[in-house]
Structure formats: C-alpha cells, structure tokens
Tab-separated table of C-alpha atoms in Angstrom:
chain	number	residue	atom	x	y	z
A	1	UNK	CA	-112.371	185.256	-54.051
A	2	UNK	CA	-115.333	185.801	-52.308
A	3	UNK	CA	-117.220	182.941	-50.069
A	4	UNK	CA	-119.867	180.581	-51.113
A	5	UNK	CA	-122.862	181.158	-48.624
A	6	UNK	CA	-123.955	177.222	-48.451
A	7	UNK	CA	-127.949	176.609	-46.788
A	8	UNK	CA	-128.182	172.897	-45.340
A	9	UNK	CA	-131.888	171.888	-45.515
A	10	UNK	CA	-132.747	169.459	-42.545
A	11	UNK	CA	-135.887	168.003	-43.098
A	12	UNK	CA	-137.125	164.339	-43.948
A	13	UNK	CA	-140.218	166.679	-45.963
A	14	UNK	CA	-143.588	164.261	-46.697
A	15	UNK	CA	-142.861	160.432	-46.920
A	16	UNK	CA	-144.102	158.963	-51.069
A	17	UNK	CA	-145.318	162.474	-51.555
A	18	UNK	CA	-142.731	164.162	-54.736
A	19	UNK	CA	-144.982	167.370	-55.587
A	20	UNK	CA	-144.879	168.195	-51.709
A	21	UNK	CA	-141.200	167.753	-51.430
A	22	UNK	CA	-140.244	169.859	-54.389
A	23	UNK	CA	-142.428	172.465	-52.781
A	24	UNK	CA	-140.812	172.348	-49.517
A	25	UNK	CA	-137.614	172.671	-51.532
A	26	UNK	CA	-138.920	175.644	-53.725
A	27	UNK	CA	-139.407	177.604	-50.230
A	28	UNK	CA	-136.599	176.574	-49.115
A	29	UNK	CA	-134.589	177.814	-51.849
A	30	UNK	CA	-136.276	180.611	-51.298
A	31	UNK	CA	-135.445	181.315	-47.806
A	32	UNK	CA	-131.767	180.298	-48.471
A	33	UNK	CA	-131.809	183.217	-51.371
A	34	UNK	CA	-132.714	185.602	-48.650
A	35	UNK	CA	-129.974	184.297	-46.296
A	36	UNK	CA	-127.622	185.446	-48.945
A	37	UNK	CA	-126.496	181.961	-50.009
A	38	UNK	CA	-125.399	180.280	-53.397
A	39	UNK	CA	-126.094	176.891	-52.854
A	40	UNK	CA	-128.677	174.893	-50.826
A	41	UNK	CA	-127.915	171.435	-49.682
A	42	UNK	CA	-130.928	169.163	-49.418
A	43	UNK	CA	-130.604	165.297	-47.856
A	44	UNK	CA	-130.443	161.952	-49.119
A	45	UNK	CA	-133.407	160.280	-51.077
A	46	UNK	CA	-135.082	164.014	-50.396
A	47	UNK	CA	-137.468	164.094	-53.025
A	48	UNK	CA	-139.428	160.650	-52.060
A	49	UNK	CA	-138.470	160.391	-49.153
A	50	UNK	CA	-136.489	157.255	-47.426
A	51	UNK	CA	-138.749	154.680	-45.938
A	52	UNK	CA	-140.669	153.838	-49.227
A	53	UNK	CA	-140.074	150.159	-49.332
A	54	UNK	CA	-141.694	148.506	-52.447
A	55	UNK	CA	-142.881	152.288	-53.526
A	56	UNK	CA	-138.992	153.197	-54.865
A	57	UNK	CA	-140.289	151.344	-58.093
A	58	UNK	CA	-142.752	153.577	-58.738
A	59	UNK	CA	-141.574	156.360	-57.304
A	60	UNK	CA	-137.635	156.346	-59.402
A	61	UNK	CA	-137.495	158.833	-61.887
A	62	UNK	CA	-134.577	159.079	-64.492
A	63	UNK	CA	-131.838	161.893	-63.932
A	64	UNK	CA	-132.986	164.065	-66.580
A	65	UNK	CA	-137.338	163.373	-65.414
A	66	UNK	CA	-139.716	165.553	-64.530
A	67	UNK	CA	-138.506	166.255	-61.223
A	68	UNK	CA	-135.044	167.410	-62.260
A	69	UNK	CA	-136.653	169.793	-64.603
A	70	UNK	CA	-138.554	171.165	-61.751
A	71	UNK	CA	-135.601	171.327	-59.554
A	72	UNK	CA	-133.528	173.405	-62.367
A	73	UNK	CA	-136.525	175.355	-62.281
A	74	UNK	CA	-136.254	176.341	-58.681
A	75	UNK	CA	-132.927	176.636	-58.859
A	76	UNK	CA	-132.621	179.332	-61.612
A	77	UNK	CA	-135.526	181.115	-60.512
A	78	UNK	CA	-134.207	182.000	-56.977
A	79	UNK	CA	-130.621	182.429	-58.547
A	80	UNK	CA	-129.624	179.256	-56.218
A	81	UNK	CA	-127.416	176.437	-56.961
A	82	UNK	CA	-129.364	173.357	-55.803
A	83	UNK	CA	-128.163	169.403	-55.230
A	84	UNK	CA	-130.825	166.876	-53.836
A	85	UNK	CA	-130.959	163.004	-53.315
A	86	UNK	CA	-133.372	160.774	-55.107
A	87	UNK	CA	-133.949	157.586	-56.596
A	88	UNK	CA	-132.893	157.350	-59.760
A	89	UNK	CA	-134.347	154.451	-62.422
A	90	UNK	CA	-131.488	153.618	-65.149
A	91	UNK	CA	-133.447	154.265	-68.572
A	92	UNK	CA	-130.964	151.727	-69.945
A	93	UNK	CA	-131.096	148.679	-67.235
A	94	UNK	CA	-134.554	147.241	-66.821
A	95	UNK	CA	-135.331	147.486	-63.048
A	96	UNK	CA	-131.863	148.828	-62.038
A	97	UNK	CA	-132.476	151.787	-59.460
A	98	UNK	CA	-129.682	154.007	-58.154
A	99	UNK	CA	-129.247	155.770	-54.375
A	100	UNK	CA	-128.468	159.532	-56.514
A	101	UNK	CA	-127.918	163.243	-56.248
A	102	UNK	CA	-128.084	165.559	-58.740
A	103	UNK	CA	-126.884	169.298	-58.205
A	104	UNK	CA	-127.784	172.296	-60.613
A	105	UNK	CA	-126.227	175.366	-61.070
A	106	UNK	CA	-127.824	178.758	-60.213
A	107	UNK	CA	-129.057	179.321	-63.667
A	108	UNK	CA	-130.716	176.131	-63.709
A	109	UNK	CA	-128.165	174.270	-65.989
A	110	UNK	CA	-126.789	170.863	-64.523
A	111	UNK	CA	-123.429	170.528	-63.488
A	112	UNK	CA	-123.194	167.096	-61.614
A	113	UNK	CA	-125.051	163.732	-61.087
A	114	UNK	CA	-124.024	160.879	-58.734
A	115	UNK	CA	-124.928	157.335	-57.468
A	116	UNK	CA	-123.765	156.336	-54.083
A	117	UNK	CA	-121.476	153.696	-54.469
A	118	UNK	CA	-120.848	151.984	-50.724
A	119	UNK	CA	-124.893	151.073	-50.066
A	120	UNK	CA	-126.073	151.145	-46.593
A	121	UNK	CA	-128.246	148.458	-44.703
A	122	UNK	CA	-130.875	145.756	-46.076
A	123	UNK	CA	-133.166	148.246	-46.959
A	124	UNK	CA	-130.418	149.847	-49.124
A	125	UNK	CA	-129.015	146.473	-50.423
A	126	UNK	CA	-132.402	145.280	-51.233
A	127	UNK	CA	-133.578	147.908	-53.662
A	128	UNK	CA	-130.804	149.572	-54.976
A	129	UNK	CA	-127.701	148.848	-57.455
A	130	UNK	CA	-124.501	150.647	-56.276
A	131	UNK	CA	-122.864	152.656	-58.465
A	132	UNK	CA	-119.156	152.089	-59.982
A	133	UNK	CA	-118.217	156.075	-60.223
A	134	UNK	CA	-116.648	157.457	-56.984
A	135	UNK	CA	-115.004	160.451	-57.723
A	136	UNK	CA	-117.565	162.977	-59.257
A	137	UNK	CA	-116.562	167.229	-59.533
A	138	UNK	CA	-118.180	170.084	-61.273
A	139	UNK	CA	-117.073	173.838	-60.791
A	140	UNK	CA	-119.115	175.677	-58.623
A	141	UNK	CA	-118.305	179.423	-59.405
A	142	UNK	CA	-114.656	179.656	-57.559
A	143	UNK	CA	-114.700	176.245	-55.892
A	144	UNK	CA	-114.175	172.582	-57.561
A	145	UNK	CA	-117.509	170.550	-55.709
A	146	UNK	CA	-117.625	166.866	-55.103
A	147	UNK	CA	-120.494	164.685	-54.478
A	148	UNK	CA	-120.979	161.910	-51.856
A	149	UNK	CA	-124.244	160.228	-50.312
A	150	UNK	CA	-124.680	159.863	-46.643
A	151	UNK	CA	-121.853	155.925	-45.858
A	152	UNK	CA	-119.523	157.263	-48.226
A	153	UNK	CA	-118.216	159.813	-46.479
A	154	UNK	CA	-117.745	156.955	-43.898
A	155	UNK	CA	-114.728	155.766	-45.820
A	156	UNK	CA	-111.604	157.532	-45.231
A	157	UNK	CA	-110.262	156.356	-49.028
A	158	UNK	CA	-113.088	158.002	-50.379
A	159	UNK	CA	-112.887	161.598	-49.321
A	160	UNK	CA	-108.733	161.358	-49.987
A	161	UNK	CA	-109.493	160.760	-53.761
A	162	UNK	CA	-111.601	164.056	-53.542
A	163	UNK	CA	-109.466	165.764	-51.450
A	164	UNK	CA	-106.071	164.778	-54.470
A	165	UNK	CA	-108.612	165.588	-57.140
A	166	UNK	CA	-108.709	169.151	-55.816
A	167	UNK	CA	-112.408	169.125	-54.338
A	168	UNK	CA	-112.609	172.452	-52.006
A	169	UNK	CA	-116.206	171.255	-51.027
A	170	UNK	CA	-117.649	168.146	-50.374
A	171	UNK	CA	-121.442	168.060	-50.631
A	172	UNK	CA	-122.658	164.947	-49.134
A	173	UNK	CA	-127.202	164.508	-48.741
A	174	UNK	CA	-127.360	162.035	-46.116
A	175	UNK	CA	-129.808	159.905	-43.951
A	176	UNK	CA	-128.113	158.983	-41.033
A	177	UNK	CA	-129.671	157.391	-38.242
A	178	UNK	CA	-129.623	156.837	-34.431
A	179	UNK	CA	-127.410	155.734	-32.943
A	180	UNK	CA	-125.197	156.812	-35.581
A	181	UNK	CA	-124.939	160.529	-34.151
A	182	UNK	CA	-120.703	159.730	-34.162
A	183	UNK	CA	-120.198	160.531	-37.543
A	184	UNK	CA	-121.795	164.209	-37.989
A	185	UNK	CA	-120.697	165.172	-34.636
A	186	UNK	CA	-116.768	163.805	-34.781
A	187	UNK	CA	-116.370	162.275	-38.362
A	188	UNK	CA	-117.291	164.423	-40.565
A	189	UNK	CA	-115.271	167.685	-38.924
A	190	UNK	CA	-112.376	164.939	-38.619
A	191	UNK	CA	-112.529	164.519	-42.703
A	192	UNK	CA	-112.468	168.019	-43.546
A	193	UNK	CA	-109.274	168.188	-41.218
A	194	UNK	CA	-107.614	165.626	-42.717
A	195	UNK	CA	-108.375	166.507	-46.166
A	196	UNK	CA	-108.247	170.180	-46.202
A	197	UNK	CA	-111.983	170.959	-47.479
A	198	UNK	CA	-115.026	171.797	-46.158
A	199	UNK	CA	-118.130	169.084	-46.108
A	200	UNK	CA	-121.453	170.172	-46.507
A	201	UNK	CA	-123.851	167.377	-44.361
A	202	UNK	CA	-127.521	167.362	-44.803
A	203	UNK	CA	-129.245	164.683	-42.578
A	204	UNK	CA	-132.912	163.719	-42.472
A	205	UNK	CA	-134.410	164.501	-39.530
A	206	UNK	CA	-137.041	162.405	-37.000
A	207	UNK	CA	-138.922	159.214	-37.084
A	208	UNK	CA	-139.470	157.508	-40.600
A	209	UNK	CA	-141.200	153.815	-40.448
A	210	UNK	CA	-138.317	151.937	-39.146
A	211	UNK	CA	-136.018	154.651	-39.099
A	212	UNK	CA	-134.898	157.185	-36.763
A	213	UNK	CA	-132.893	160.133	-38.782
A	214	UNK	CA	-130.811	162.281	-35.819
A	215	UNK	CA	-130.709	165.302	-37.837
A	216	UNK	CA	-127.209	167.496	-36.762
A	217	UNK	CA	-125.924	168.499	-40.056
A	218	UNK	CA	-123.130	170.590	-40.487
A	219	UNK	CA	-120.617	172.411	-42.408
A	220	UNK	CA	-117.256	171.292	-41.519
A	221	UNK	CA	-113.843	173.701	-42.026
A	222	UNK	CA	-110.906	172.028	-42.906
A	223	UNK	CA	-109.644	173.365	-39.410
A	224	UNK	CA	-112.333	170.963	-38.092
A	225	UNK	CA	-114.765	173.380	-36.762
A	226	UNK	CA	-118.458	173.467	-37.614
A	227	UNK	CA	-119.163	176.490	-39.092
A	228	UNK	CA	-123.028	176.050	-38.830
A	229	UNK	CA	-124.946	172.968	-37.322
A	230	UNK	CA	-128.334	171.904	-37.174
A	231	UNK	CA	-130.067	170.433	-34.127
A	232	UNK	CA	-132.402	167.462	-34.405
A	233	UNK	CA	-135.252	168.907	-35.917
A	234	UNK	CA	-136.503	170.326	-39.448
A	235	UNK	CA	-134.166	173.188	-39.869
A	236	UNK	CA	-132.506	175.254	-42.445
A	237	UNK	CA	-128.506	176.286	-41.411
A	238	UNK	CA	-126.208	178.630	-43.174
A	239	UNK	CA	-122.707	178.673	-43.200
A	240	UNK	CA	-119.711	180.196	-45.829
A	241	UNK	CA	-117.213	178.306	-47.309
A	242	UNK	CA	-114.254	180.852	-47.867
A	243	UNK	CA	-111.687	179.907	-50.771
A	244	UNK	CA	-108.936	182.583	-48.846
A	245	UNK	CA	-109.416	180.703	-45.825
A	246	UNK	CA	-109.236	177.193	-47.604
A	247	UNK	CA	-105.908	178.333	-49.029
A	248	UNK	CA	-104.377	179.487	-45.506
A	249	UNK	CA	-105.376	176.350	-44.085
A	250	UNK	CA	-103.857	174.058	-46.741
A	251	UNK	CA	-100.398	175.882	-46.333
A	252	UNK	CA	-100.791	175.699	-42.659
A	253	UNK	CA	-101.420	171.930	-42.698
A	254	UNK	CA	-99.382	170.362	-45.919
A	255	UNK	CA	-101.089	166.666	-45.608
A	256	UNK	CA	-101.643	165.917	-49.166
A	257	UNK	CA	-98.452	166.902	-49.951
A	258	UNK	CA	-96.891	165.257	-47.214
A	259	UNK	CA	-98.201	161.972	-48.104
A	260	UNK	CA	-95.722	158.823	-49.132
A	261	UNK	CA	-98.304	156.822	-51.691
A	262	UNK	CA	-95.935	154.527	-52.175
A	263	UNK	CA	-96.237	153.344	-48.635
A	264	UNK	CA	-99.883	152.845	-48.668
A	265	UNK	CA	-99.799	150.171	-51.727
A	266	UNK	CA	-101.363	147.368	-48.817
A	267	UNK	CA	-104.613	149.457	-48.431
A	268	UNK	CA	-105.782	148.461	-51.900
C-alpha cells in the first residue's frame, strides 16, 4: 500500500478575514500538490481565525455554507484531500455554535465533520457548545482517519477509542498556546506510541490578541518519532504516513491487544 504524503499548514492566516484565509489555503493546497502529498492539514478555527471574540456570531457558518463549498472546491481542483477548523453555527439550535473541522476528499466530496468535544479556556467555554460525538472516521484511500481538535488529543481515553476503532491516522487542527509547548513536543509523539497511529498536528502560529500560538506541529509515528515538524513560524511541513510501516509497528508493539478492559472499569 503505498504512503499518504500528509502537508501540515502552520499559519494563524488573517484574523475575521474568511475570503483571505481560504486563499491562503487555496495556495497552500497548491504547494502541498507539488510536494507530492494527498492530504493537507490546516489548524484549528483556520478559516476565521481564533481571537474573534463577539465576531464568532457573525462569522459561524453551517457545515455545508459557503465556505465548505469553497473548500471542496480547492480540494478537488488540486486533487488534495483537505480538513480545516472553523466555527460552525447549528442550523437547527438558535445561537448554538460549535469548535469544528470538516475534511474533504480529493475529489471534493466530504467524508468527515467534527465538533470538539473537551472545550478549552473561557474564551472557548464562553462562545461555544461542546459537542457529544467523540469518535468520528472516514476512509481516506488505504487508511481509516479520525478527527480531533487541538485539548482532545490531551486526553489519553480519547485517542484509545480511536486507536480500538482502527484509526491509522489521527488528524487533529489545533491552537495551542505558550506555555503549552509540552504537548506537541512530548505528548503528541507519546500518543501515537501508545496507540499505534500516526497524529497529524497543525498549530497556529504567533501572537493573536490575547493569545500566543507556539506553532511546532508535527507528524508523529507510532514509533514516537516526528516524521516532519514545524518551527514557530508560518510554515508548511510534509511528512508520509506509511500503512507497511504502521503494520510492522503494531506487530512489534501488541498494546491494544495486550490490554485487560476489564481492569480499567474505575476510569469511567
């Protein structure tokens, strides 16, 4: 089975400005096609950008608005699966917004849409709703994909259920700040150990109003290496995520099925 070339786009792009952040994602797609890879990775709340306060009202779009259609648009037309974070208004829920991510297949189509359940901060806790689905997949040519925002990758129970649901790669948009640098440079390889996947990590990067993103994403092997890493600026990284390796390293290191669940029955 060949590998899935996987592009992690650092940037934080323009704060409250949409048509300038799909634009720095259509060239970025772009520029990933050219590396060779499948699948770009853009961060959390990408498409607004994070520190927009009050402005997420205006700002949310629904999963299937006008900016989706523009991202499935990118995506098909550089033959480049695509998954982005953005705030998301529930059509259904007066004044309900959602911390999402969407992902698109290379022909455009969509294949998977999630709301990060474990909310981060005030800021997060203020303006958005969490959401009550943790374990979403899709099939990414070879590989089974799961989606994660940014804290909930933070929680050990969390990337298990992917990891027994058969998720070879994690793809988690994040906005992690200072002094926070802990979790892409020691957590995140640690997960992909302990699970036996690789996690795809897309941080913001630089000052934001209140915030200060610390950029480093990676791609983490489940032998716990990082097979590409960002430093802490706007960047675009490139790394492969090899099924034939995944498989060696799974029969090599047996946890899942060394596990006794019915041990663990105090953790829930």
């Amino acid at each position: 089975m060949p590998a899935l070339r996987t592009a992690l786009l650092q940037s934080s792009g323009r704060l409250g400005d949409v048509s300038a952040n799909l634009a720095i994602l259509d060239e970025a797609a772009g520029r990933a096609a050219a590396a060779g890879a499948g699948l770009l990775l853009a961060p959390e709340l990408f498409l607004t950008g994070y520190a927009i306060g009050a402005d997420i009202a205006r700002l949310a779009e629904p999963a299937d608005g006008p900016s989706a259609r523009v991202v499935a648009e990118i995506a098909a037309r550089h033959g480049v699966a695509v998954a982005y974070g953005y705030p998301e208004r529930d059509t259904e829920q007066h004044g309900v917004i959602y911390n999402s991510a969407r992902l698109f297949g290379a022909d455009g189509a969509p294949l998977a849409h999630y709301r990060k359940t474990h909310l981060f901060g005030d800021f997060e806790l203020k303006w958005f709703t969490p959401g009550d689905q943790p374990l979403v997949q899709a099939r990414l040519g070879d590989l089974t994909v799961g989606l994660m925002i940014c804290y909930d990758v933070e929680f050990p129970e969390n990337v298990r259920a992917q990891a027994l649901a058969g998720t070879d790669l994690l793809l988690v948009p994040t906005a992690l700040m200072h002094p926070a640098e802990i979790v892409p440079e020691s957590v995140v390889p640690v997960r992909a150990f302990e699970n036996q996947l690789y996690i795809a990590y897309a941080n913001r990067a630089g000052a934001e109003g209140d915030f200060e993103f610390v950029g480093l994403s990676v791609l983490a092997g489940p032998d716990g290496t990082a097979r590409a890493r960002a430093g802490r600026g706007e960047d675009l990284v490139v790394g492969d995520v090899d099924p034939g390796f995944l498989a060696a390293s799974r029969a090599e290191n047996p946890y899942l099925r060394d596990r006794r669940p019915g041990l663990y029955g105090s953790l829930v």
